[in-house]
Amino acid sequence: MGEECCTLTDKVKKHECYKCDAECERKKLCGNIAFEKQQYVCAIQYYTAAMQFSPHNHVLFSNRALCFIRLEDYWHALCDGKKAIVLKNSWPKGHYRFCEALLLLGETERAVTSNKKAQELCRNCPSGIRDLIQQHIRLVREMDAAEAEHGNLLMFL
């Protein structure tokens, strides 16, 4: 009789998980649609709602980080990018969002350093590593341009 209770409990838990997964996916899809329509605040609301059903879903944090970037809310983008990395540190998009937010917050040097570390952590993901390498090239160019501009300002002083 005890086994039946455990089995029934397991079945109920499995059903609840399935319902949560389905609801999470539905909210995520609505967020994606809102994002495509450039309705970033709405997309953030859907991704946040989806997180209630799947709080450890790294994709949701990465998607929401991109929305924050589009809204120029770089601090929240940084936080969500970091959370995506914590949840899955071998996933390139989380690192990409985190580094992008660092750049946009004016932390170019930290962005370059974080990008290098991301390339090491994500080396087994060929498509993602390409994006990180391209981002690294852009970050270094940004850093060089900022240093050149700083040098030009010093010449005028």
Coordinates of N, CA and C in Angstrom, one line a residue:
M1 N 0.8 -1.2 0.0 CA 0.0 0.0 0.0 C 0.9 1.3 0.0
G2 N 2.0 1.2 0.8 CA 2.9 2.4 0.8 C 3.5 2.7 -0.6
E3 N 3.7 1.7 -1.4 CA 4.3 1.9 -2.7 C 3.3 2.6 -3.6
E4 N 2.0 2.2 -3.4 CA 1.0 2.9 -4.3 C 0.9 4.4 -4.0
C5 N 1.0 4.7 -2.7 CA 1.0 6.1 -2.3 C 2.2 6.9 -2.9
C6 N 3.3 6.3 -2.8 CA 4.5 6.9 -3.4 C 4.4 7.0 -4.9
T7 N 3.9 6.0 -5.5 CA 3.7 6.0 -7.0 C 2.6 7.1 -7.4
L8 N 1.6 7.2 -6.6 CA 0.5 8.2 -6.9 C 1.1 9.6 -6.7
T9 N 1.9 9.7 -5.6 CA 2.5 11.0 -5.3 C 3.5 11.4 -6.4
D10 N 4.2 10.4 -6.9 CA 5.2 10.7 -8.0 C 4.4 11.1 -9.2
K11 N 3.3 10.4 -9.5 CA 2.5 10.8 -10.7 C 1.9 12.2 -10.6
V12 N 1.4 12.5 -9.4 CA 0.9 13.9 -9.2 C 2.0 14.9 -9.4
K13 N 3.2 14.7 -8.8 CA 4.3 15.6 -9.0 C 4.7 15.7 -10.4
K14 N 4.7 14.6 -11.1 CA 5.1 14.6 -12.5 C 4.1 15.4 -13.3
H15 N 2.8 15.3 -13.0 CA 1.7 16.0 -13.7 C 1.9 17.5 -13.4
E16 N 2.2 17.9 -12.1 CA 2.3 19.3 -11.8 C 3.5 19.9 -12.5
C17 N 4.6 19.1 -12.6 CA 5.8 19.6 -13.3 C 5.5 19.8 -14.8
Y18 N 4.7 18.9 -15.4 CA 4.3 19.0 -16.8 C 3.5 20.3 -17.0
K19 N 2.6 20.5 -16.0 CA 1.7 21.7 -16.1 C 2.6 23.0 -16.0
C20 N 3.5 23.0 -15.1 CA 4.4 24.1 -14.9 C 5.3 24.3 -16.2
D21 N 5.8 23.3 -16.7 CA 6.6 23.4 -18.0 C 5.8 23.9 -19.1
A22 N 4.6 23.5 -19.2 CA 3.7 23.9 -20.3 C 3.4 25.4 -20.1
E23 N 3.1 25.8 -18.9 CA 2.7 27.2 -18.7 C 4.0 28.1 -18.9
C24 N 5.1 27.6 -18.4 CA 6.4 28.4 -18.7 C 6.6 28.6 -20.2
E25 N 6.4 27.5 -20.9 CA 6.7 27.6 -22.4 C 5.7 28.5 -23.0
R26 N 4.4 28.5 -22.6 CA 3.4 29.4 -23.1 C 3.8 30.9 -22.9
K27 N 4.2 31.2 -21.6 CA 4.6 32.5 -21.3 C 5.8 33.0 -22.0
K28 N 6.8 32.1 -22.2 CA 8.0 32.4 -22.9 C 7.7 32.7 -24.4
L29 N 6.8 31.9 -25.0 CA 6.4 32.1 -26.4 C 5.7 33.5 -26.5
C30 N 4.9 33.8 -25.5 CA 4.2 35.2 -25.6 C 5.3 36.3 -25.4
G31 N 6.3 36.0 -24.6 CA 7.4 37.0 -24.5 C 8.2 37.1 -25.8
N32 N 8.4 36.0 -26.5 CA 9.1 36.0 -27.7 C 8.3 36.8 -28.8
I33 N 7.0 36.6 -28.8 CA 6.2 37.4 -29.7 C 6.2 38.9 -29.4
A34 N 6.1 39.2 -28.2 CA 6.2 40.6 -27.8 C 7.5 41.2 -28.2
F35 N 8.6 40.4 -28.0 CA 9.9 40.9 -28.3 C 10.0 41.2 -29.8
E36 N 9.5 40.3 -30.6 CA 9.5 40.5 -32.1 C 8.8 41.7 -32.5
K37 N 7.8 42.1 -31.7 CA 7.0 43.3 -32.0 C 7.6 44.6 -31.4
Q38 N 8.8 44.4 -30.8 CA 9.6 45.4 -30.1 C 8.8 46.0 -28.9
Q39 N 8.0 45.1 -28.3 CA 7.2 45.5 -27.1 C 8.0 44.9 -25.9
Y40 N 9.1 45.6 -25.6 CA 10.1 45.0 -24.7 C 9.6 44.9 -23.2
V41 N 8.8 45.9 -22.8 CA 8.3 45.9 -21.4 C 7.3 44.7 -21.3
C42 N 6.5 44.5 -22.3 CA 5.6 43.4 -22.3 C 6.3 42.1 -22.3
A43 N 7.3 42.0 -23.1 CA 8.1 40.8 -23.2 C 8.8 40.5 -21.8
I44 N 9.3 41.5 -21.1 CA 9.9 41.4 -19.8 C 8.8 40.8 -18.8
Q45 N 7.6 41.3 -18.9 CA 6.5 40.8 -18.1 C 6.2 39.3 -18.3
Y46 N 6.2 38.9 -19.6 CA 6.0 37.5 -19.9 C 7.1 36.6 -19.4
Y47 N 8.4 37.1 -19.7 CA 9.5 36.3 -19.2 C 9.5 36.2 -17.7
T48 N 9.2 37.2 -17.0 CA 9.2 37.2 -15.6 C 8.1 36.3 -15.1
A49 N 6.9 36.3 -15.7 CA 5.8 35.4 -15.4 C 6.3 33.9 -15.6
A50 N 7.0 33.7 -16.7 CA 7.5 32.3 -17.0 C 8.4 31.8 -15.9
M51 N 9.2 32.8 -15.4 CA 10.2 32.4 -14.3 C 9.5 31.9 -13.0
Q52 N 8.2 32.3 -12.8 CA 7.5 31.8 -11.7 C 7.3 30.2 -11.8
F53 N 7.2 29.8 -13.0 CA 7.0 28.3 -13.3 C 8.4 27.6 -13.5
S54 N 9.4 28.3 -13.8 CA 10.7 27.7 -14.1 C 11.8 28.7 -13.7
P55 N 12.0 28.8 -12.3 CA 12.9 29.8 -11.9 C 14.4 29.6 -12.1
H56 N 14.7 28.4 -12.7 CA 16.1 28.1 -13.0 C 16.4 28.0 -14.5
N57 N 15.5 28.6 -15.2 CA 15.6 28.5 -16.7 C 16.5 29.6 -17.2
H58 N 17.7 29.3 -17.6 CA 18.7 30.3 -18.0 C 18.3 31.0 -19.2
V59 N 17.5 30.4 -20.1 CA 17.1 31.1 -21.4 C 16.2 32.3 -21.0
L60 N 15.3 32.1 -20.1 CA 14.4 33.2 -19.7 C 15.2 34.4 -19.2
F61 N 16.3 34.2 -18.4 CA 17.1 35.3 -17.9 C 17.8 36.0 -19.1
S62 N 18.3 35.2 -20.0 CA 19.0 35.7 -21.1 C 18.1 36.5 -22.0
N63 N 16.9 36.0 -22.3 CA 15.9 36.7 -23.1 C 15.5 38.0 -22.4
R64 N 15.3 38.0 -21.1 CA 14.9 39.2 -20.4 C 16.1 40.2 -20.4
A65 N 17.3 39.7 -20.3 CA 18.5 40.6 -20.3 C 18.5 41.4 -21.7
L66 N 18.2 40.7 -22.8 CA 18.2 41.4 -24.1 C 17.1 42.4 -24.1
C67 N 16.0 42.2 -23.5 CA 14.9 43.2 -23.5 C 15.4 44.4 -22.7
F68 N 16.1 44.2 -21.6 CA 16.6 45.3 -20.8 C 17.7 46.1 -21.6
I69 N 18.5 45.4 -22.3 CA 19.5 46.1 -23.2 C 18.7 46.9 -24.2
R70 N 17.7 46.4 -24.8 CA 16.9 47.2 -25.8 C 16.3 48.4 -25.2
L71 N 15.9 48.3 -23.9 CA 15.3 49.4 -23.2 C 16.4 50.4 -22.5
E72 N 17.6 50.0 -22.8 CA 18.8 50.8 -22.2 C 18.8 50.7 -20.7
D73 N 18.3 49.7 -20.1 CA 18.4 49.4 -18.7 C 19.5 48.4 -18.5
Y74 N 20.7 48.9 -18.6 CA 21.9 48.0 -18.6 C 22.2 47.4 -17.3
W75 N 21.8 48.0 -16.2 CA 22.1 47.4 -14.9 C 21.3 46.1 -14.7
H76 N 20.0 46.2 -15.1 CA 19.1 45.0 -15.0 C 19.6 43.9 -16.0
A77 N 20.0 44.4 -17.2 CA 20.5 43.4 -18.2 C 21.8 42.7 -17.6
L78 N 22.6 43.4 -16.9 CA 23.8 42.8 -16.3 C 23.4 41.8 -15.3
C79 N 22.5 42.1 -14.5 CA 22.0 41.2 -13.4 C 21.4 39.9 -14.0
D80 N 20.6 40.0 -15.1 CA 20.0 38.9 -15.7 C 21.0 38.1 -16.5
G81 N 22.0 38.8 -17.1 CA 23.0 38.0 -17.8 C 23.9 37.2 -16.8
K82 N 24.2 37.8 -15.7 CA 24.9 37.1 -14.6 C 24.1 35.9 -14.1
K83 N 22.8 36.1 -13.9 CA 22.0 35.0 -13.4 C 22.0 33.8 -14.5
A84 N 21.9 34.2 -15.7 CA 21.9 33.1 -16.8 C 23.2 32.3 -16.7
I85 N 24.3 33.0 -16.5 CA 25.6 32.4 -16.4 C 25.7 31.5 -15.2
V86 N 25.2 32.0 -14.0 CA 25.2 31.2 -12.8 C 24.4 29.9 -13.0
L87 N 23.3 30.0 -13.7 CA 22.4 28.8 -13.9 C 23.0 27.8 -14.9
K88 N 23.7 28.4 -15.9 CA 24.4 27.5 -16.9 C 25.6 28.2 -17.5
N89 N 26.7 27.9 -16.8 CA 27.9 28.6 -17.2 C 28.6 28.2 -18.5
S90 N 28.1 27.2 -19.1 CA 28.7 26.7 -20.4 C 27.8 27.2 -21.5
W91 N 26.8 28.1 -21.3 CA 25.9 28.5 -22.3 C 26.4 29.9 -22.8
P92 N 26.8 30.0 -24.0 CA 27.4 31.2 -24.6 C 26.5 32.5 -24.5
K93 N 25.2 32.3 -24.8 CA 24.4 33.5 -24.8 C 24.3 34.3 -23.5
G94 N 24.3 33.6 -22.4 CA 24.3 34.2 -21.1 C 25.5 35.1 -21.0
H95 N 26.7 34.5 -21.3 CA 27.9 35.3 -21.3 C 27.9 36.5 -22.2
Y96 N 27.4 36.3 -23.4 CA 27.3 37.3 -24.4 C 26.5 38.5 -23.8
R97 N 25.3 38.2 -23.3 CA 24.5 39.3 -22.7 C 25.2 40.0 -21.5
F98 N 25.8 39.2 -20.7 CA 26.6 39.8 -19.6 C 27.7 40.8 -20.1
C99 N 28.4 40.3 -21.0 CA 29.5 41.1 -21.5 C 29.0 42.4 -22.3
E100 N 27.9 42.2 -23.0 CA 27.3 43.3 -23.7 C 26.8 44.4 -22.6
A101 N 26.2 43.9 -21.6 CA 25.8 44.9 -20.5 C 27.0 45.6 -19.9
L102 N 28.0 44.9 -19.6 CA 29.2 45.5 -19.1 C 29.7 46.6 -20.0
L103 N 29.8 46.3 -21.3 CA 30.2 47.3 -22.3 C 29.4 48.5 -22.2
L104 N 28.1 48.3 -22.2 CA 27.1 49.4 -22.3 C 27.1 50.2 -21.0
L105 N 27.6 49.6 -19.9 CA 27.8 50.3 -18.6 C 29.1 51.0 -18.5
G106 N 29.9 50.9 -19.6 CA 31.2 51.6 -19.7 C 32.3 50.8 -19.1
E107 N 32.0 49.5 -18.8 CA 33.0 48.6 -18.2 C 33.7 47.8 -19.3
T108 N 34.3 48.4 -20.2 CA 34.8 47.8 -21.4 C 35.9 46.8 -21.1
E109 N 36.8 47.2 -20.2 CA 37.9 46.3 -19.8 C 37.4 45.0 -19.1
R110 N 36.4 45.2 -18.2 CA 35.8 44.0 -17.6 C 35.0 43.1 -18.6
A111 N 34.4 43.8 -19.6 CA 33.7 43.0 -20.6 C 34.7 42.2 -21.4
V112 N 35.9 42.7 -21.7 CA 36.9 42.0 -22.5 C 37.4 40.8 -21.6
T113 N 37.7 41.0 -20.4 CA 38.1 40.0 -19.5 C 37.0 38.9 -19.3
S114 N 35.8 39.3 -19.1 CA 34.7 38.3 -19.0 C 34.5 37.5 -20.3
N115 N 34.7 38.2 -21.4 CA 34.5 37.5 -22.7 C 35.5 36.4 -22.8
K116 N 36.8 36.7 -22.5 CA 37.9 35.7 -22.6 C 37.5 34.5 -21.7
K117 N 37.1 34.8 -20.5 CA 36.7 33.6 -19.6 C 35.5 32.9 -20.2
A118 N 34.6 33.6 -20.8 CA 33.4 32.9 -21.4 C 33.9 32.0 -22.6
Q119 N 34.8 32.4 -23.3 CA 35.3 31.6 -24.4 C 35.9 30.3 -23.9
E120 N 36.6 30.4 -22.8 CA 37.2 29.2 -22.2 C 36.1 28.2 -21.7
L121 N 35.1 28.8 -21.0 CA 34.0 28.0 -20.5 C 33.1 27.4 -21.6
C122 N 33.0 28.1 -22.7 CA 32.1 27.7 -23.8 C 32.8 27.1 -25.0
R123 N 34.0 26.7 -24.8 CA 34.8 26.2 -25.9 C 34.2 25.0 -26.6
N124 N 33.3 24.2 -26.0 CA 32.7 23.0 -26.6 C 31.4 23.4 -27.3
C125 N 31.1 24.6 -27.5 CA 29.9 25.0 -28.2 C 30.3 25.9 -29.4
P126 N 30.5 25.2 -30.6 CA 31.1 25.9 -31.7 C 30.3 27.1 -32.2
S127 N 29.0 27.0 -32.3 CA 28.2 28.2 -32.8 C 28.3 29.4 -31.8
G128 N 28.2 29.1 -30.5 CA 28.2 30.1 -29.5 C 29.6 30.7 -29.4
I129 N 30.6 29.9 -29.5 CA 32.0 30.5 -29.4 C 32.3 31.5 -30.5
R130 N 31.7 31.2 -31.7 CA 31.9 32.2 -32.8 C 31.3 33.5 -32.4
D131 N 30.1 33.5 -31.8 CA 29.5 34.8 -31.4 C 30.4 35.5 -30.4
L132 N 30.9 34.7 -29.4 CA 31.8 35.3 -28.4 C 33.1 35.9 -29.0
I133 N 33.6 35.2 -30.0 CA 34.9 35.7 -30.6 C 34.6 37.0 -31.4
Q134 N 33.5 37.0 -32.1 CA 33.1 38.3 -32.8 C 32.9 39.4 -31.8
Q135 N 32.2 39.1 -30.7 CA 32.0 40.1 -29.6 C 33.3 40.5 -29.1
H136 N 34.3 39.6 -28.9 CA 35.6 40.0 -28.4 C 36.3 41.0 -29.3
I137 N 36.3 40.7 -30.6 CA 36.9 41.6 -31.5 C 36.3 43.0 -31.4
R138 N 34.9 43.1 -31.3 CA 34.2 44.4 -31.2 C 34.6 45.0 -29.9
L139 N 34.7 44.3 -28.8 CA 35.0 44.8 -27.5 C 36.4 45.4 -27.5
V140 N 37.4 44.7 -28.1 CA 38.7 45.2 -28.1 C 38.8 46.5 -29.0
R141 N 38.0 46.5 -30.1 CA 38.0 47.8 -30.9 C 37.4 48.9 -30.1
E142 N 36.4 48.7 -29.3 CA 35.8 49.7 -28.5 C 36.8 50.2 -27.4
M143 N 37.5 49.3 -26.8 CA 38.5 49.6 -25.8 C 39.6 50.4 -26.5
D144 N 40.1 50.0 -27.6 CA 41.2 50.8 -28.3 C 40.7 52.2 -28.7
A145 N 39.5 52.3 -29.2 CA 38.9 53.6 -29.5 C 38.8 54.5 -28.3
A146 N 38.4 53.9 -27.2 CA 38.3 54.7 -26.0 C 39.6 55.2 -25.5
E147 N 40.6 54.3 -25.6 CA 42.0 54.7 -25.2 C 42.6 55.8 -26.1
A148 N 42.3 55.6 -27.4 CA 42.8 56.7 -28.4 C 42.1 58.0 -28.1
E149 N 40.8 58.0 -27.8 CA 40.1 59.2 -27.5 C 40.6 59.8 -26.2
H150 N 40.9 59.0 -25.2 CA 41.5 59.5 -24.0 C 42.9 60.1 -24.2
G151 N 43.7 59.5 -25.1 CA 45.0 60.0 -25.4 C 44.9 61.3 -26.1
N152 N 43.9 61.5 -27.0 CA 43.7 62.7 -27.7 C 43.3 63.8 -26.7
L153 N 42.5 63.5 -25.8 CA 42.1 64.5 -24.8 C 43.3 65.0 -23.9
L154 N 44.1 64.0 -23.6 CA 45.3 64.4 -22.8 C 46.2 65.3 -23.6
M155 N 46.3 65.2 -24.9 CA 47.2 66.0 -25.7 C 46.7 67.5 -25.7
F156 N 45.3 67.7 -25.6 CA 44.8 69.0 -25.6 C 45.0 69.7 -24.2
L157 N 45.2 68.9 -23.2 CA 45.3 69.5 -21.9 C 46.7 70.0 -21.7

